Short mmCIF file of C-alpha atoms in Angstrom, two decimals:
data_model
loop_
_atom_site.label_atom_id
_atom_site.label_comp_id
_atom_site.label_asym_id
_atom_site.label_seq_id
_atom_site.Cartn_x
_atom_site.Cartn_y
_atom_site.Cartn_z
CA MET A 29 -0.19 0.31 0.00
CA PHE A 30 2.82 2.30 0.68
CA TYR A 31 4.79 1.42 -1.90
CA LEU A 32 1.46 2.19 -4.20
CA ILE A 33 1.11 5.65 -2.75
CA TYR A 34 4.51 6.44 -3.10
CA GLN A 35 4.50 5.54 -7.20
CA VAL A 36 1.33 7.79 -7.77
CA LEU A 37 3.50 10.48 -5.26
CA LYS A 38 6.83 10.59 -7.70
CA ILE A 39 4.11 10.46 -10.70
CA LEU A 40 2.45 13.69 -9.07
CA VAL A 41 5.76 15.50 -9.11
CA LEU A 42 6.67 14.20 -12.83
CA VAL A 43 3.36 15.75 -13.68
CA VAL A 44 3.51 19.40 -12.12
CA CYS A 45 7.15 19.58 -12.74
CA LEU A 46 6.82 18.71 -15.82
CA LEU A 47 3.52 20.78 -15.98
CA ILE A 48 5.73 24.02 -14.84
CA SER A 49 8.70 23.33 -17.35
CA VAL A 50 6.84 23.35 -19.89
CA ALA A 51 4.92 26.25 -18.75
CA TYR A 52 8.58 27.99 -18.35
CA PHE A 53 8.94 26.92 -22.62
CA THR A 54 6.08 28.73 -23.34
CA LEU A 55 8.33 32.02 -21.82
CA ALA A 56 11.74 31.17 -23.15
CA GLU A 57 9.81 31.15 -26.44
CA ARG A 58 8.34 33.69 -26.82
CA LYS A 59 11.54 35.99 -25.17
CA ILE A 60 14.11 34.34 -27.78
CA MET A 61 11.76 34.94 -30.60
CA GLY A 62 11.60 38.45 -29.96
CA GLY A 63 15.08 38.89 -29.43
CA ILE A 64 15.66 36.83 -32.55
CA GLN A 65 13.12 39.12 -33.86
CA ARG A 66 14.75 42.48 -31.99
CA ARG A 67 11.73 42.49 -30.64
CA ARG A 68 10.35 42.85 -26.63
CA GLY A 69 8.58 39.38 -25.36
CA PRO A 70 5.71 39.56 -23.14
CA ASN A 71 6.98 41.49 -20.09
CA VAL A 72 4.08 43.65 -18.27
CA ILE A 73 2.66 40.87 -16.20
CA GLY A 74 5.22 39.89 -13.41
CA TRP A 75 8.96 40.76 -13.39
CA VAL A 76 9.85 40.51 -17.07
CA GLY A 77 6.57 38.65 -17.10
CA LEU A 78 7.94 35.73 -15.43
CA PHE A 79 3.90 35.70 -14.16
CA GLN A 80 3.09 35.49 -18.47
CA PRO A 81 2.30 31.52 -18.32
CA LEU A 82 0.37 30.86 -15.12
CA ALA A 83 -1.83 34.51 -16.29
CA ASP A 84 -2.43 32.33 -19.95
CA GLY A 85 -3.11 29.43 -18.70
CA LEU A 86 -5.44 31.17 -16.00
CA LYS A 87 -7.46 32.43 -19.17
CA LEU A 88 -7.27 29.40 -20.70
CA PHE A 89 -8.89 27.27 -17.05
CA VAL A 90 -12.15 29.86 -16.72
CA LYS A 91 -12.61 30.41 -20.50
CA GLU A 92 -15.93 28.11 -21.79
CA THR A 93 -15.89 25.37 -23.76
CA ILE A 94 -16.66 25.43 -26.97
CA VAL A 95 -18.54 21.81 -28.12
CA PRO A 96 -19.37 22.68 -32.25
CA THR A 97 -22.53 22.08 -32.93
CA ASN A 98 -22.30 19.30 -35.49
CA SER A 99 -18.90 17.18 -33.71
CA ASN A 100 -18.93 13.64 -32.17
CA SER A 101 -18.83 15.10 -28.29
CA LEU A 102 -17.21 12.28 -27.47
CA ILE A 103 -14.82 12.04 -29.12
CA PHE A 104 -13.95 15.36 -29.26
CA ILE A 105 -13.97 16.35 -25.52
CA PHE A 106 -11.60 12.89 -25.39
CA ALA A 107 -8.78 13.57 -27.70
CA PRO A 108 -7.38 16.19 -25.89
CA MET A 109 -6.94 13.72 -22.58
CA LEU A 110 -5.95 11.07 -24.51
CA THR A 111 -2.80 13.17 -26.79
CA PHE A 112 -1.87 14.86 -23.21
CA PHE A 113 -1.93 11.26 -20.96
CA LEU A 114 0.53 9.87 -23.85
CA SER A 115 2.73 12.46 -23.68
CA VAL A 116 3.07 12.26 -20.15
CA MET A 117 3.14 8.23 -20.97
CA GLY A 118 6.79 8.64 -21.98
CA TRP A 119 8.60 11.40 -19.78
CA LEU A 120 7.25 7.97 -17.18
CA ILE A 121 11.16 6.39 -18.76
CA MET A 122 13.27 9.47 -18.93
CA PRO A 123 16.62 8.81 -16.47
CA PHE A 124 17.46 12.26 -15.52
CA SER A 125 20.34 10.43 -13.58
CA GLU A 126 21.61 7.14 -12.80
CA VAL A 127 18.91 6.30 -9.63
CA SER A 128 16.16 9.71 -11.09
CA VAL A 129 13.72 7.29 -13.30
CA LEU A 130 11.16 6.57 -12.60
CA PHE A 131 10.62 2.60 -14.56
CA ASP A 132 13.88 1.79 -15.14
CA GLY A 133 13.01 -0.95 -17.73
CA ASN A 134 14.36 -3.41 -20.34
CA LEU A 135 12.90 -2.11 -22.91
CA GLY A 136 12.64 2.13 -22.73
CA LEU A 137 13.37 2.67 -26.41
CA LEU A 138 10.51 -0.34 -27.40
CA TYR A 139 8.17 1.30 -25.10
CA PHE A 140 8.92 4.98 -26.14
CA PHE A 141 8.70 4.30 -29.27
CA ALA A 142 5.49 2.31 -29.18
CA ILE A 143 3.90 5.82 -26.70
CA SER A 144 5.25 7.43 -30.88
CA GLY A 145 3.13 6.09 -32.55
CA LEU A 146 0.35 6.33 -30.00
CA CYS A 147 -0.36 9.60 -30.20
CA VAL A 148 -1.36 9.35 -34.01
CA TYR A 149 -3.89 8.49 -32.10
CA GLY A 150 -5.20 11.60 -29.87
CA VAL A 151 -4.28 14.03 -33.88
CA ILE A 152 -7.07 11.86 -35.72
CA LEU A 153 -9.21 12.12 -33.75
CA SER A 154 -9.50 15.38 -32.67
CA GLY A 155 -9.91 15.79 -36.48
CA TRP A 156 -12.12 13.68 -37.65
CA SER A 157 -14.83 14.15 -34.47
CA SER A 158 -14.85 18.02 -35.02
CA ASN A 159 -16.55 17.47 -38.14
CA SER A 160 -14.77 20.17 -39.64
CA LYS A 161 -12.48 20.15 -43.19
CA TYR A 162 -10.19 21.86 -41.83
CA SER A 163 -9.57 20.02 -38.90
CA PHE A 164 -10.09 16.75 -40.42
CA LEU A 165 -6.98 18.28 -43.67
CA GLY A 166 -5.01 19.16 -41.21
CA CYS A 167 -5.09 15.85 -38.83
CA LEU A 168 -4.97 13.64 -42.29
CA ARG A 169 -1.24 15.78 -42.96
CA SER A 170 0.13 14.93 -39.24
CA VAL A 171 -0.97 10.92 -38.71
CA ALA A 172 1.07 11.20 -42.42
CA GLN A 173 3.31 12.58 -41.76
CA MET A 174 4.41 10.40 -38.26
CA ILE A 175 4.31 8.18 -39.66
CA SER A 176 6.32 8.72 -42.69
CA TYR A 177 9.07 9.84 -40.30
CA GLU A 178 8.40 7.14 -37.55
CA VAL A 179 10.34 4.79 -40.23
CA SER A 180 13.31 6.79 -39.89
CA MET A 181 13.68 6.90 -36.17
CA GLY A 182 12.78 3.14 -36.01
CA PHE A 183 16.34 2.61 -38.37
CA ILE A 184 17.65 5.42 -36.30
CA PHE A 185 17.19 3.58 -32.32
CA LEU A 186 18.40 0.05 -33.97
CA VAL A 187 21.34 1.66 -34.78
CA ILE A 188 21.69 2.95 -31.27
CA ILE A 189 20.85 -0.41 -29.26
CA MET A 190 23.29 -1.83 -31.65
CA SER A 191 25.52 0.01 -30.66
CA SER A 192 24.70 -0.15 -26.58
CA GLY A 193 23.64 -3.80 -27.04
CA SER A 194 20.73 -2.20 -25.04
CA LEU A 195 16.74 -1.51 -25.08
CA ASN A 196 17.47 0.17 -21.65
CA LEU A 197 17.78 3.69 -20.91
CA ILE A 198 20.73 4.00 -18.03
CA ASP A 199 22.82 1.45 -20.32
CA ILE A 200 23.09 3.16 -23.17
CA VAL A 201 23.84 6.10 -21.37
CA LEU A 202 26.36 3.96 -19.70
CA SER A 203 27.50 3.52 -22.60
CA GLN A 204 28.61 6.19 -23.91
CA LYS A 205 31.00 6.80 -20.72
CA TYR A 206 34.37 6.76 -23.12
CA MET A 207 32.59 8.15 -25.76
CA TRP A 208 29.67 9.81 -26.52
CA TYR A 209 27.61 8.43 -29.84
CA VAL A 210 27.11 11.85 -31.27
CA PHE A 211 30.81 11.19 -33.00
CA PRO A 212 30.53 7.85 -34.30
CA HIS A 213 27.47 8.65 -35.21
CA PHE A 214 27.01 12.10 -35.85
CA PRO A 215 25.27 11.59 -39.44
CA MET A 216 22.43 9.78 -37.39
CA PHE A 217 21.85 12.45 -34.72
CA ILE A 218 21.34 15.35 -37.87
CA ALA A 219 18.80 12.87 -38.79
CA PHE A 220 17.43 12.01 -35.45
CA PHE A 221 16.91 16.14 -34.42
CA ILE A 222 15.10 16.37 -38.18
CA VAL A 223 13.11 13.98 -36.93
CA ALA A 224 12.34 14.79 -34.26
CA LEU A 225 11.24 18.76 -35.54
CA ALA A 226 8.80 16.62 -37.74
CA GLU A 227 7.52 14.27 -34.66
CA THR A 228 6.52 17.56 -32.89
CA ASN A 229 4.89 19.04 -36.10
CA ARG A 230 7.41 21.93 -35.48
CA HIS A 231 9.32 24.55 -38.64
CA PRO A 232 10.06 23.59 -40.36
CA PHE A 233 7.18 21.24 -40.50
CA ASP A 234 4.35 22.69 -39.13
CA LEU A 235 2.46 22.06 -42.14
CA PRO A 236 -0.77 20.30 -40.29
CA GLU A 237 -1.25 23.74 -38.72
CA ALA A 238 -0.67 25.90 -41.00
CA GLU A 239 -2.00 28.69 -40.35
CA ALA A 240 -1.97 30.53 -44.65
CA GLU A 241 -3.89 26.93 -45.16
CA LEU A 242 -5.44 25.76 -42.49
CA VAL A 243 -6.57 27.80 -39.82
CA SER A 244 -4.88 25.93 -37.43
CA GLY A 245 -4.81 22.59 -38.26
CA TYR A 246 -6.01 20.08 -36.53
CA ASN A 247 -7.24 21.34 -33.42
CA VAL A 248 -8.94 24.30 -35.15
CA GLU A 249 -12.40 23.77 -32.81
CA TYR A 250 -10.99 23.41 -30.15
CA SER A 251 -10.78 26.37 -27.41
CA ALA A 252 -10.09 26.73 -23.90
CA MET A 253 -8.77 23.29 -22.17
CA GLY A 254 -9.56 21.46 -24.80
CA PHE A 255 -7.03 23.20 -26.84
CA ALA A 256 -4.75 23.90 -23.47
CA LEU A 257 -3.82 20.31 -23.75
CA PHE A 258 -3.26 19.89 -27.35
CA PHE A 259 -0.81 23.18 -26.12
CA LEU A 260 1.25 20.96 -22.87
CA ALA A 261 0.33 17.79 -25.04
CA GLU A 262 3.01 19.70 -28.29
CA TYR A 263 5.43 21.66 -25.67
CA ALA A 264 6.15 18.01 -23.68
CA ASN A 265 6.32 16.37 -27.12
CA MET A 266 9.19 18.69 -28.22
CA LEU A 267 11.36 18.22 -24.58
CA LEU A 268 10.63 14.96 -25.02
CA MET A 269 12.35 14.36 -27.64
CA SER A 270 14.89 16.45 -26.65
CA GLY A 271 15.30 14.53 -23.13
CA LEU A 272 16.07 11.65 -25.84
CA THR A 273 18.11 13.27 -28.27
CA VAL A 274 21.03 13.61 -24.77
CA ILE A 275 19.74 10.10 -23.71
CA LEU A 276 21.13 8.60 -27.33
CA PHE A 277 23.77 10.82 -28.47
CA PHE A 278 25.11 12.90 -25.77
CA GLY A 279 25.47 10.88 -23.20
CA GLY A 280 22.62 11.42 -20.62
CA TRP A 281 23.97 12.89 -17.45
CA LEU A 282 27.35 12.10 -18.22
CA ASN A 283 29.91 15.29 -18.01
CA PRO A 284 32.44 15.15 -20.65
CA PHE A 285 35.57 13.17 -20.11
CA ASN A 286 33.92 11.45 -16.65
CA PHE A 287 35.21 15.07 -14.41
CA ASN A 288 32.72 14.79 -11.86
CA LEU A 289 32.18 18.87 -12.63
CA ILE A 290 28.63 18.97 -12.02
CA PRO A 291 25.63 16.56 -10.31
CA GLY A 292 23.73 14.62 -13.32
CA CYS A 293 20.79 15.78 -13.77
CA LEU A 294 22.09 19.13 -13.74
CA SER A 295 24.10 17.82 -16.72
CA PHE A 296 21.08 15.68 -18.08
CA SER A 297 19.62 19.48 -17.39
CA LEU A 298 21.70 21.66 -19.53
CA LYS A 299 21.88 19.54 -21.92
CA LEU A 300 18.53 19.48 -22.33
CA THR A 301 18.30 23.16 -22.43
CA VAL A 302 20.40 23.44 -25.43
CA PHE A 303 18.24 21.47 -27.64
CA VAL A 304 15.52 23.24 -26.79
CA VAL A 305 16.81 26.16 -27.60
CA PHE A 306 17.71 25.53 -31.09
CA PHE A 307 13.43 24.41 -31.80
CA ILE A 308 12.74 28.17 -30.91
CA TRP A 309 15.50 28.61 -33.36
CA ALA A 310 14.31 27.09 -35.90
CA ARG A 311 11.09 28.20 -35.87
CA ALA A 312 12.38 32.10 -35.70
CA ALA A 313 15.42 31.21 -38.82
CA LEU A 314 13.33 28.79 -41.73
CA PRO A 315 10.38 28.96 -43.83
CA ARG A 316 8.17 25.90 -43.81
CA TYR A 317 7.81 23.06 -46.39
CA ARG A 318 6.33 22.58 -49.51
CA TYR A 319 4.08 19.23 -48.39
CA ASP A 320 6.18 17.40 -51.04
CA GLN A 321 9.46 18.33 -49.63
CA LEU A 322 8.69 17.35 -46.42
CA MET A 323 6.97 13.89 -48.11
CA LEU A 324 10.32 13.67 -49.90
CA LEU A 325 12.54 14.69 -48.10
CA GLY A 326 11.37 11.65 -45.30
CA TRP A 327 11.02 8.99 -47.82
CA LYS A 328 13.47 9.33 -49.96
CA ILE A 329 16.19 11.01 -48.23
CA PHE A 330 16.28 9.83 -45.23
CA LEU A 331 14.84 6.51 -44.99
CA PRO A 332 17.62 5.46 -47.17
CA PHE A 333 20.29 7.45 -45.83
CA SER A 334 19.10 5.94 -41.35
CA LEU A 335 18.68 1.91 -43.46
CA GLY A 336 22.34 2.17 -45.06
CA TRP A 337 23.42 3.36 -41.48
CA LEU A 338 21.76 0.96 -39.48
CA ILE A 339 24.48 -1.57 -42.52
CA PHE A 340 26.76 0.19 -42.46
CA THR A 341 27.14 -0.14 -38.24
CA ILE A 342 26.29 -3.83 -38.27
CA THR A 343 29.03 -4.05 -41.12
CA MET A 344 31.51 -1.93 -38.36
CA LEU A 345 30.66 -4.54 -35.76
CA VAL A 346 30.87 -7.38 -37.09
CA LEU A 347 33.51 -6.88 -39.01
CA PHE A 348 36.18 -5.64 -35.62
CA ASP A 349 34.52 -8.36 -33.74
CA TYR A 350 35.80 -10.20 -36.28
CA LEU A 351 39.64 -9.24 -37.30
CA PRO A 352 40.86 -9.97 -33.06
CA ASN A 353 39.17 -13.51 -33.56
CA THR A 354 41.68 -14.06 -36.44
CA LEU A 355 45.14 -12.00 -35.16
#
């Protein structure tokens, strides 16, 4: 009984910390984009705008939830809750240090891939249940985009699995004790970061939410807390993909050259922050792709390239395992 209560408390702490992180991630995004575009970001509510995310959250919380007349109201209300729930589920296996992890599973990477695949359902349910042409087109775009880039992401995962010999995220980090995987697999790191942009529907791949074409994409009919849950899920997924990039390619909580200068959790957080800034920079600096360019990049460039790199990695591992036995 006490163990169950302890686990529930840990999940609640994780969710609260995640919500606070997402709230101030939005503030950081608006501040950094303001600086890039030579203007001021939010600076009215609180000291230098620190209370702006709280004010935005309160505004969405007290607004009226409007359900379209012709929509399937049950699925319409359920879809954003499913999307947010899945975005939180992905964080359950994220190791912040060797001991700071909620659930240490031996199939952690496979679990993450399964959760990533399930996120498609929240998007397609929201677009279909709204009974709106704009939202339906947006959800179809989003589903096609996410499925297309998940194939390449799976091959990148296989490269890391072959290199570390494990699906456990902690084991993957510990296998990078002497060399981070970003050095031998630098092309895969670049590919994974671009795939992360596409998976989270961010610039330059934000076609499901293209305001000039689809108003707001699959969530065009949502207001108040329905919109807020989609918003929270999107930013939580960006943080999750940044954390996974750190785990797979930058040694997680391990310090460079094994110098124990800063605690593991702080090292992990600093690395994650760097990639979060890259997400923001991509939104501020890059133009949007056309949809045919997006699909061509996923199927004709990333897919064969990641498959080829997987074959190359397996060949090198087999070769270097074979050579010592022949000398």
